[in-house]
Short mmCIF file of C-alpha atoms in Angstrom, two decimals:
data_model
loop_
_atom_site.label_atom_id
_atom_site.label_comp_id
_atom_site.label_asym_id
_atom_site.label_seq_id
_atom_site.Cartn_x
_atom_site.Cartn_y
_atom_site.Cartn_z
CA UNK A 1 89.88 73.20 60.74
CA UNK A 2 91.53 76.53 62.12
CA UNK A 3 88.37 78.29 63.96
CA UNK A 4 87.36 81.93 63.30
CA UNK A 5 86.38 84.61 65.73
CA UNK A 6 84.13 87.76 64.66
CA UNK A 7 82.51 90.16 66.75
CA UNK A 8 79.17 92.16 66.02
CA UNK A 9 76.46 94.36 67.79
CA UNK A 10 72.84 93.04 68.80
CA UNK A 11 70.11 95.01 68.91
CA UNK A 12 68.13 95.46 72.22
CA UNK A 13 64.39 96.73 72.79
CA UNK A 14 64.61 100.38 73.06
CA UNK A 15 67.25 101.27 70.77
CA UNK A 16 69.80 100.16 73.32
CA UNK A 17 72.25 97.38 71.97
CA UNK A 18 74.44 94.47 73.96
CA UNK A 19 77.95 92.89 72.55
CA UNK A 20 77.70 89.66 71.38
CA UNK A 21 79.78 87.71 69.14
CA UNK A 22 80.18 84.69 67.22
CA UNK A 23 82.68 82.08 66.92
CA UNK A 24 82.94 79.27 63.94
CA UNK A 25 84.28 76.20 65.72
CA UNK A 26 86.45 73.36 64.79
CA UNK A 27 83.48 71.60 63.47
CA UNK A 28 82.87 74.29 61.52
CA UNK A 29 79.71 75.30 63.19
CA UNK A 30 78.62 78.82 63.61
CA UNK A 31 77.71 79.79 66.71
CA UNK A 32 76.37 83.05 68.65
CA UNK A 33 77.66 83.79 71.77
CA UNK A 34 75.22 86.67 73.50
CA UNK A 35 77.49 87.60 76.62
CA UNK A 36 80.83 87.72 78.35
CA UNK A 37 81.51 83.74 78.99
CA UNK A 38 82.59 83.28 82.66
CA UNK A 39 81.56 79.40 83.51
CA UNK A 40 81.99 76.83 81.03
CA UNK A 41 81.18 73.31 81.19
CA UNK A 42 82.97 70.51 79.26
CA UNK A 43 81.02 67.24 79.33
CA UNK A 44 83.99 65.18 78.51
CA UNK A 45 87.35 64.05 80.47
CA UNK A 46 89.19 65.23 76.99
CA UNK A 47 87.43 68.81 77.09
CA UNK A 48 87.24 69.11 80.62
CA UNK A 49 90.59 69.06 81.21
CA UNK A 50 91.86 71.09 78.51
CA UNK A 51 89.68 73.83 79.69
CA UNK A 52 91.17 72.76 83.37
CA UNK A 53 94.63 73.61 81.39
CA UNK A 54 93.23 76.66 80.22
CA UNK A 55 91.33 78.70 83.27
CA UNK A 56 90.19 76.55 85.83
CA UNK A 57 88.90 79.78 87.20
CA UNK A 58 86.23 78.93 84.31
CA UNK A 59 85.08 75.96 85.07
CA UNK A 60 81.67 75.09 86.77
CA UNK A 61 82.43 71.79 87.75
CA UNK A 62 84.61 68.11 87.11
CA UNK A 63 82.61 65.48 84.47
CA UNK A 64 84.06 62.78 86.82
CA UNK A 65 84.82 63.21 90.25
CA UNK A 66 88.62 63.87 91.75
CA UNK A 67 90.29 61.55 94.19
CA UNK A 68 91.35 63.52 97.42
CA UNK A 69 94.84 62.55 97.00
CA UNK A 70 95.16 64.08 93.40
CA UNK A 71 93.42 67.46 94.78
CA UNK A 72 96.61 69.02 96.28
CA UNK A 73 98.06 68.58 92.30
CA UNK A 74 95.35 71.16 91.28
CA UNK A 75 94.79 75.09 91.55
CA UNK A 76 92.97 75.15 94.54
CA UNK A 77 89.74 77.23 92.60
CA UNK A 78 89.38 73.99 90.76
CA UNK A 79 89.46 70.81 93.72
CA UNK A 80 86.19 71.28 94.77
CA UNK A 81 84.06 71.58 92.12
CA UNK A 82 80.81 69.82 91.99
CA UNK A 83 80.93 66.56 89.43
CA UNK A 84 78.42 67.33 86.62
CA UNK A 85 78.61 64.38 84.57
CA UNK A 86 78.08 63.88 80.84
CA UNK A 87 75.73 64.62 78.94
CA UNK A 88 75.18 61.24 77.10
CA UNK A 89 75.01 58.21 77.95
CA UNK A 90 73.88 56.51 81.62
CA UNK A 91 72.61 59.41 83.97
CA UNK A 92 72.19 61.75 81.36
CA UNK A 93 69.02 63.48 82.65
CA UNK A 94 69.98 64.51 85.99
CA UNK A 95 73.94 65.29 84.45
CA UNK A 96 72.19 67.98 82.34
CA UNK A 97 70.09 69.22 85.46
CA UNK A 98 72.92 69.03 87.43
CA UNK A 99 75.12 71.03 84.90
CA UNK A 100 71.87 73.78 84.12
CA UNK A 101 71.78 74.34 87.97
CA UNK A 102 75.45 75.36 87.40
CA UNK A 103 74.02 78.02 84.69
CA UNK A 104 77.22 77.64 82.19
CA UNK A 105 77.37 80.55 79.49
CA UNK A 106 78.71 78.05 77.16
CA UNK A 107 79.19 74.37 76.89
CA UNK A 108 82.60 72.68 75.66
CA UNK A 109 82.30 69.69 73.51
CA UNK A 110 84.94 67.16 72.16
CA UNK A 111 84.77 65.12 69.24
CA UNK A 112 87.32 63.11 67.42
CA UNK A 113 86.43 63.94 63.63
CA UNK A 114 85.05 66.84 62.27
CA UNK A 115 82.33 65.60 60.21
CA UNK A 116 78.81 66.19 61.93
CA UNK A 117 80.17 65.33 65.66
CA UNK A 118 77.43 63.30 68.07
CA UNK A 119 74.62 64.46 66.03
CA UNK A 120 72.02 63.04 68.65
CA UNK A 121 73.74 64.91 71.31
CA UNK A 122 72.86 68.31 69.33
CA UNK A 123 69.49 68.03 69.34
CA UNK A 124 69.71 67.48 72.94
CA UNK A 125 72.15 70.48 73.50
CA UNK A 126 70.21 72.41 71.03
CA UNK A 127 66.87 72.52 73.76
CA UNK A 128 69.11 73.46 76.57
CA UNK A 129 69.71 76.93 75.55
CA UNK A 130 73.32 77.35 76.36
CA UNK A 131 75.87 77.83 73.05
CA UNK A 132 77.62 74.92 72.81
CA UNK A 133 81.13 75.00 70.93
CA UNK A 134 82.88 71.45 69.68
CA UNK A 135 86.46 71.31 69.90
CA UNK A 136 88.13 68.75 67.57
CA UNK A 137 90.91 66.70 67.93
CA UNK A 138 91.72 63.91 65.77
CA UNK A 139 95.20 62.76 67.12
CA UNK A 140 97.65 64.87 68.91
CA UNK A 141 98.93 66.69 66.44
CA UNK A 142 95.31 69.03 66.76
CA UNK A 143 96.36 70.04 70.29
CA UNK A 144 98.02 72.81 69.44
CA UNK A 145 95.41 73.93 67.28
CA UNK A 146 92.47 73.22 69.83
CA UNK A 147 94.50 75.33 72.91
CA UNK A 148 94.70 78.12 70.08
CA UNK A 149 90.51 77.83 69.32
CA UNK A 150 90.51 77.93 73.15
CA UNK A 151 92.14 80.71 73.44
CA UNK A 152 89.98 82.32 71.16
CA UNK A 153 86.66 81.07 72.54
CA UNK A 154 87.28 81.99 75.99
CA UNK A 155 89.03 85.29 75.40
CA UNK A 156 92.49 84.16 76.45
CA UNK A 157 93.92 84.17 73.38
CA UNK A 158 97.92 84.98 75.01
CA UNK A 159 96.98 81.67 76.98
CA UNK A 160 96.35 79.62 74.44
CA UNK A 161 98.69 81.10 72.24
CA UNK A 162 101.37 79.62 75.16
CA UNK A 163 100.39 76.62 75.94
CA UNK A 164 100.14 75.32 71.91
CA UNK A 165 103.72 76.87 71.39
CA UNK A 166 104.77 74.52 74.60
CA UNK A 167 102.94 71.40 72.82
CA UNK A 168 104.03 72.34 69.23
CA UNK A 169 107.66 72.40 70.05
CA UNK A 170 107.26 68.83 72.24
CA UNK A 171 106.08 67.64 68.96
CA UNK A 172 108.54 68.78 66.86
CA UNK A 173 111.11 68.16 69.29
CA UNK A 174 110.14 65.03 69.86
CA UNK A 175 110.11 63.65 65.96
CA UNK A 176 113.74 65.51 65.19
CA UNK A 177 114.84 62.81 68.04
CA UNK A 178 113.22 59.77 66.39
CA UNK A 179 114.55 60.63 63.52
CA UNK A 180 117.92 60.62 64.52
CA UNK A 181 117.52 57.40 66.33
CA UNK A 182 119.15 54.25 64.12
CA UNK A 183 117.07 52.15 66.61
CA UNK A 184 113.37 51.98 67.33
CA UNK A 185 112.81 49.64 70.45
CA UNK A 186 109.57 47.69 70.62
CA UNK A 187 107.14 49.04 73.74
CA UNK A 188 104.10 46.54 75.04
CA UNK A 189 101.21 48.54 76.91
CA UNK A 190 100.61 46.32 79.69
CA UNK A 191 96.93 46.54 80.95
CA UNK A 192 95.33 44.93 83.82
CA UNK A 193 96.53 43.73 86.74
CA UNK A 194 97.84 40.42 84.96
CA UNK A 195 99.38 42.53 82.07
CA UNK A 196 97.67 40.66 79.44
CA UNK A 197 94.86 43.67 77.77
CA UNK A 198 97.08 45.90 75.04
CA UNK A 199 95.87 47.95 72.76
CA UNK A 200 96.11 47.89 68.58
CA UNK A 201 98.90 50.28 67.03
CA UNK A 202 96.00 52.36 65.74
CA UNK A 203 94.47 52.99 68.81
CA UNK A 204 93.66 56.24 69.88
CA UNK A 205 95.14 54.83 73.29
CA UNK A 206 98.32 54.15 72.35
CA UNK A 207 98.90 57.33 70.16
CA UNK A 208 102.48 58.29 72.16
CA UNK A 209 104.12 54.98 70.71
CA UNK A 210 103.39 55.72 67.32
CA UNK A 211 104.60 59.37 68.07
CA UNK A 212 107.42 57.61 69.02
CA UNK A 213 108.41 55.66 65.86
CA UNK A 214 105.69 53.52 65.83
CA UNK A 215 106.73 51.03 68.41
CA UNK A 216 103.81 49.52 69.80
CA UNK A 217 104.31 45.24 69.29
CA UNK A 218 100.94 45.06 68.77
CA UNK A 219 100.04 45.56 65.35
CA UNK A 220 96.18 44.94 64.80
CA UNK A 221 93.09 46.81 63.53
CA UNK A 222 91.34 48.00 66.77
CA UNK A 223 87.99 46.14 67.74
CA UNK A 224 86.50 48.20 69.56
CA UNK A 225 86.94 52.10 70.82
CA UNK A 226 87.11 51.03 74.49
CA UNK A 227 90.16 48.94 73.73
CA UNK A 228 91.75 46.68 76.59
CA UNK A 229 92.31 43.76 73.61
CA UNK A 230 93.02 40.41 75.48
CA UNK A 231 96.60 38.56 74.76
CA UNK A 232 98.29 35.56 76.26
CA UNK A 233 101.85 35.43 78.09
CA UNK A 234 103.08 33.38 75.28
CA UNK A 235 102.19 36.56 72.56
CA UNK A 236 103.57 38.44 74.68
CA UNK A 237 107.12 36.12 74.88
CA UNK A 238 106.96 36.14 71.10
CA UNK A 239 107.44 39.99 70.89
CA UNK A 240 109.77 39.93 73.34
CA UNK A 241 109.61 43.71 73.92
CA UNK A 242 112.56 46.07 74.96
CA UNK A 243 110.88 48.23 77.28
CA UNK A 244 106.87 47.16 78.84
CA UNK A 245 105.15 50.49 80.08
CA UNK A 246 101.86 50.07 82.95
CA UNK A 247 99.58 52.15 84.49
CA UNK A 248 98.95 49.23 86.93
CA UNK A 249 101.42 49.39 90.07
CA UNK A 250 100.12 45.74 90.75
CA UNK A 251 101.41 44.19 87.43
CA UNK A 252 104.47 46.19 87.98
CA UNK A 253 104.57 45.06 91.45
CA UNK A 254 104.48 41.20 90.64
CA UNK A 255 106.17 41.04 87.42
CA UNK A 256 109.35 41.35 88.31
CA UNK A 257 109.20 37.88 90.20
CA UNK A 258 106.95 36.31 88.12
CA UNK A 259 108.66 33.12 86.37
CA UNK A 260 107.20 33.53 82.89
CA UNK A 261 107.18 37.41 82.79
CA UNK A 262 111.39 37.06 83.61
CA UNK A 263 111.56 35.71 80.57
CA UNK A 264 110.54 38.88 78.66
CA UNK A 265 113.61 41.25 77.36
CA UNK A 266 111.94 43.97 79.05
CA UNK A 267 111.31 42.40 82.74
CA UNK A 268 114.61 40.72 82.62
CA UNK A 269 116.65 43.91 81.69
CA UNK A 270 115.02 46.13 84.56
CA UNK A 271 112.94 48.14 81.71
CA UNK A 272 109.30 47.87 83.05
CA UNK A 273 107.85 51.31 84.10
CA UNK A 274 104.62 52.58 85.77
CA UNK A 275 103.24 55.22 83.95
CA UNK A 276 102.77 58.53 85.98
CA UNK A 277 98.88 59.65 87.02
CA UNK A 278 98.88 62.37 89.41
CA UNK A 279 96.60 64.23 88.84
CA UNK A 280 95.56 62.83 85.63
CA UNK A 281 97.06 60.07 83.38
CA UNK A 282 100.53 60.87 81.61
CA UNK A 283 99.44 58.71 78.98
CA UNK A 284 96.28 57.13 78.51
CA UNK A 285 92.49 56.72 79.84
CA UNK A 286 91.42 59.77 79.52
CA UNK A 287 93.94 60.48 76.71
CA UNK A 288 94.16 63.93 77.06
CA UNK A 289 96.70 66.85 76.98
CA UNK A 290 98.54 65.12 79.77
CA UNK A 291 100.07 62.75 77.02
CA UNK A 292 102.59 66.09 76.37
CA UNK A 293 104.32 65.24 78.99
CA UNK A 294 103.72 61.68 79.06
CA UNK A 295 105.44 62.11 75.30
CA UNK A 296 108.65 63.88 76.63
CA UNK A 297 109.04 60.72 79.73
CA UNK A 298 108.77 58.14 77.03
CA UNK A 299 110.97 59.72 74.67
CA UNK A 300 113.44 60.04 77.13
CA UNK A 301 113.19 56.21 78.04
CA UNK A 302 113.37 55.34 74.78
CA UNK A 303 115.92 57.45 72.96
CA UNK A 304 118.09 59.26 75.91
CA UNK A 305 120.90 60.31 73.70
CA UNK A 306 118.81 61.51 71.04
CA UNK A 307 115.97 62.92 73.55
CA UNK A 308 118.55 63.88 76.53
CA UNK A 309 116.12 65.75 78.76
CA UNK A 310 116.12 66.66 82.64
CA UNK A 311 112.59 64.58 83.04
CA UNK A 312 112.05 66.07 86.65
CA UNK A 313 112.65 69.55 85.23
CA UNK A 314 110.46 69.27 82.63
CA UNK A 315 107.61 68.01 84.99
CA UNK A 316 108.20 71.05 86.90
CA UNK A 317 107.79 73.07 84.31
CA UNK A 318 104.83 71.53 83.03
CA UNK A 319 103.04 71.15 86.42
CA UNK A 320 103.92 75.04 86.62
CA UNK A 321 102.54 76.48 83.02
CA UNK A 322 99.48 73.53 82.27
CA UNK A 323 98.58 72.32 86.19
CA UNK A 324 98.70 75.89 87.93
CA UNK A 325 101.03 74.25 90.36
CA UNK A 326 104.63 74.58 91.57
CA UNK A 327 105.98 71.27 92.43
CA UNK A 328 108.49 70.91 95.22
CA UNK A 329 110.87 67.58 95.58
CA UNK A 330 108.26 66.02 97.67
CA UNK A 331 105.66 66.34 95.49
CA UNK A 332 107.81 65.86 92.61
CA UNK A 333 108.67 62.21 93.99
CA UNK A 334 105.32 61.23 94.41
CA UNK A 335 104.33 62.28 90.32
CA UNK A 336 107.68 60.64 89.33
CA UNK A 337 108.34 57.64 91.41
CA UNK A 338 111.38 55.17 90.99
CA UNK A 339 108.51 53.39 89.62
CA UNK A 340 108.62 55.50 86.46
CA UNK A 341 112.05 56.17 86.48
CA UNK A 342 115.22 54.34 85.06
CA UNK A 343 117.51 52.58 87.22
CA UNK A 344 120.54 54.83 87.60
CA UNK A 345 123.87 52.74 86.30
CA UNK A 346 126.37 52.15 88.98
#
């Protein structure tokens, strides 16, 4: 649901008034706002990133904490902040002390359907006495929409206004290209350090490959929301995929050499990549609004004639108008490794 912002005056003692306004989120919630918002906290890798995206200036601190080695990959206002926690969950009580001792003017929640999100977790909010606003994002189509809400929320509407045009035209750009292709090739998500935990089709892990035509090989009804569904080498022979994608640089490390892995299409055709993770996944766990530009590398793996992009540009340019950071080669080499790259043809 689009949100809607309105503004109106509050009465003070002695005739004097304050600004406040209201906002109806994307759970259609309405909810009073009584001053000028300058720290938010998002209790949620999803949120708190996305409002990373959108002012990191903003934020009062990480829900989990940031290796050193990804902290040169962020604005520097934002690689020291304290880690808060969630809200729910393990370590809930001293997360919410933690975060109050940050005094937040608002709190940013996430939640994956609009229908009365993590009702439990209002009543909690509900005693803190910080607004709370829930930003909603079924699938990645609602990015666009939630940057836009963002924008709104957090007075930066220009902001968000620019960074959902940049998603919105990845999208679009992206489906005109697997349109045109007259070939879909089958992907396998290769978890684990042995390769052998996927995830279903319909997993909100695995949401790029059906972005990209559908082409995860493992069609299934999803178990469980944590995912990481156990196969055997064998299933994985049977699909015989044209291209295996890994966040694990062990598995991608040892497949290449391993005798029953060579027999896969995808290890014996040099088309096993490591997805990229600096700072933050391109592609999965957290799924967040990395998975933009985790979209555009796939796309261009999978469909380079239809999708003919300048990947390393385009991470530049990313880095540059969602990261607050300008990437030089160096840096560029580290986010986009061989690894992640295809082989060049002689």
């Amino acid at each position: 649901m689009a949100s809607k912002l309105y503004l109106w005056m509050i009465g003070a003692c002695m005739g004097a008034s304050i600004s406040a306004y209201g906002v109806v989120d994307m759970a259609d919630r309405n909810v009073t706002i009584g001053k000028t918002i300058q720290k938010v906290y998002a209790p949620s890798p999803y949120g708190s990133y996305a409002l990373y995206a959108m002012a990191p200036s903003m934020m009062s601190g990480w829900v989990m904490s940031i290796a050193d080695k990804n902290k040169p990959y962020l604005d520097p206002s934002a690689r020291d902040l304290p880690v808060l926690g969630s809200i729910s969950g393990q370590g809930q009580t001293s997360a919410i002390e933690s975060m109050l001792s940050q005094k937040p003017d608002l709190i940013l929640m996430w939640s994956a359907s609009p229908v009365s999100p993590m009702s439990q977790t209002n009543q909690k909010l509900e005693q803190l006495g910080v607004p709370y606003v829930y930003a909603v994002a079924e699938d990645m189509n609602a990015y666009p929409k939630v940057f836009r809400f963002l924008g709104e929320v957090l007075d930066k509407r220009e902001r968000g206004e620019k960074l959902a045009t940049l998603m919105q035209t990845v999208l679009d750009d992206v489906k005109t290209a697997v349109n045109k292709a007259t070939y879909k090739p089958k992907v396998y998500y290769a978890e684990g350090t042995d390769g052998l935990s996927t995830e279903c089709d319909d997993s909100i892990h695995v949401q790029i490959l059906k972005l990209l035509g559908d082409v995860n090989v493992h069609q299934c009804h999803t178990s469980n929301h944590k995912g990481f569904e156990k196969v055997t080498l064998e299933q994985v022979l049977l699909y015989d995929p044209d291209v295996i994608i890994t966040p694990e640089e062990i598995f991608w490390n040892g497949v290449q050499n391993h005798p029953q892995w060579k027999e896969v299409r995808a290890v014996r055709e040099g088309r096993v990549y490591l997805i990229p993770s600096t700072p933050f996944n391109w592609f999965d766990r957290p799924p967040s609004f990395m998975r933009f530009i985790g979209l555009q590398w796939l796309a261009n793996l999978l469909y380079p004639s239809e999708y003919p992009i300048d990947i390393q540009e385009e991470t530049k340019r990313f880095y540059a108008n969602f990261m607050h950071v300008s990437l030089d080669d160096a840096s560029l080499n580290v986010i986009l490794s061989p690894k992640s790259l295809a082989k060049k043809k002689e």
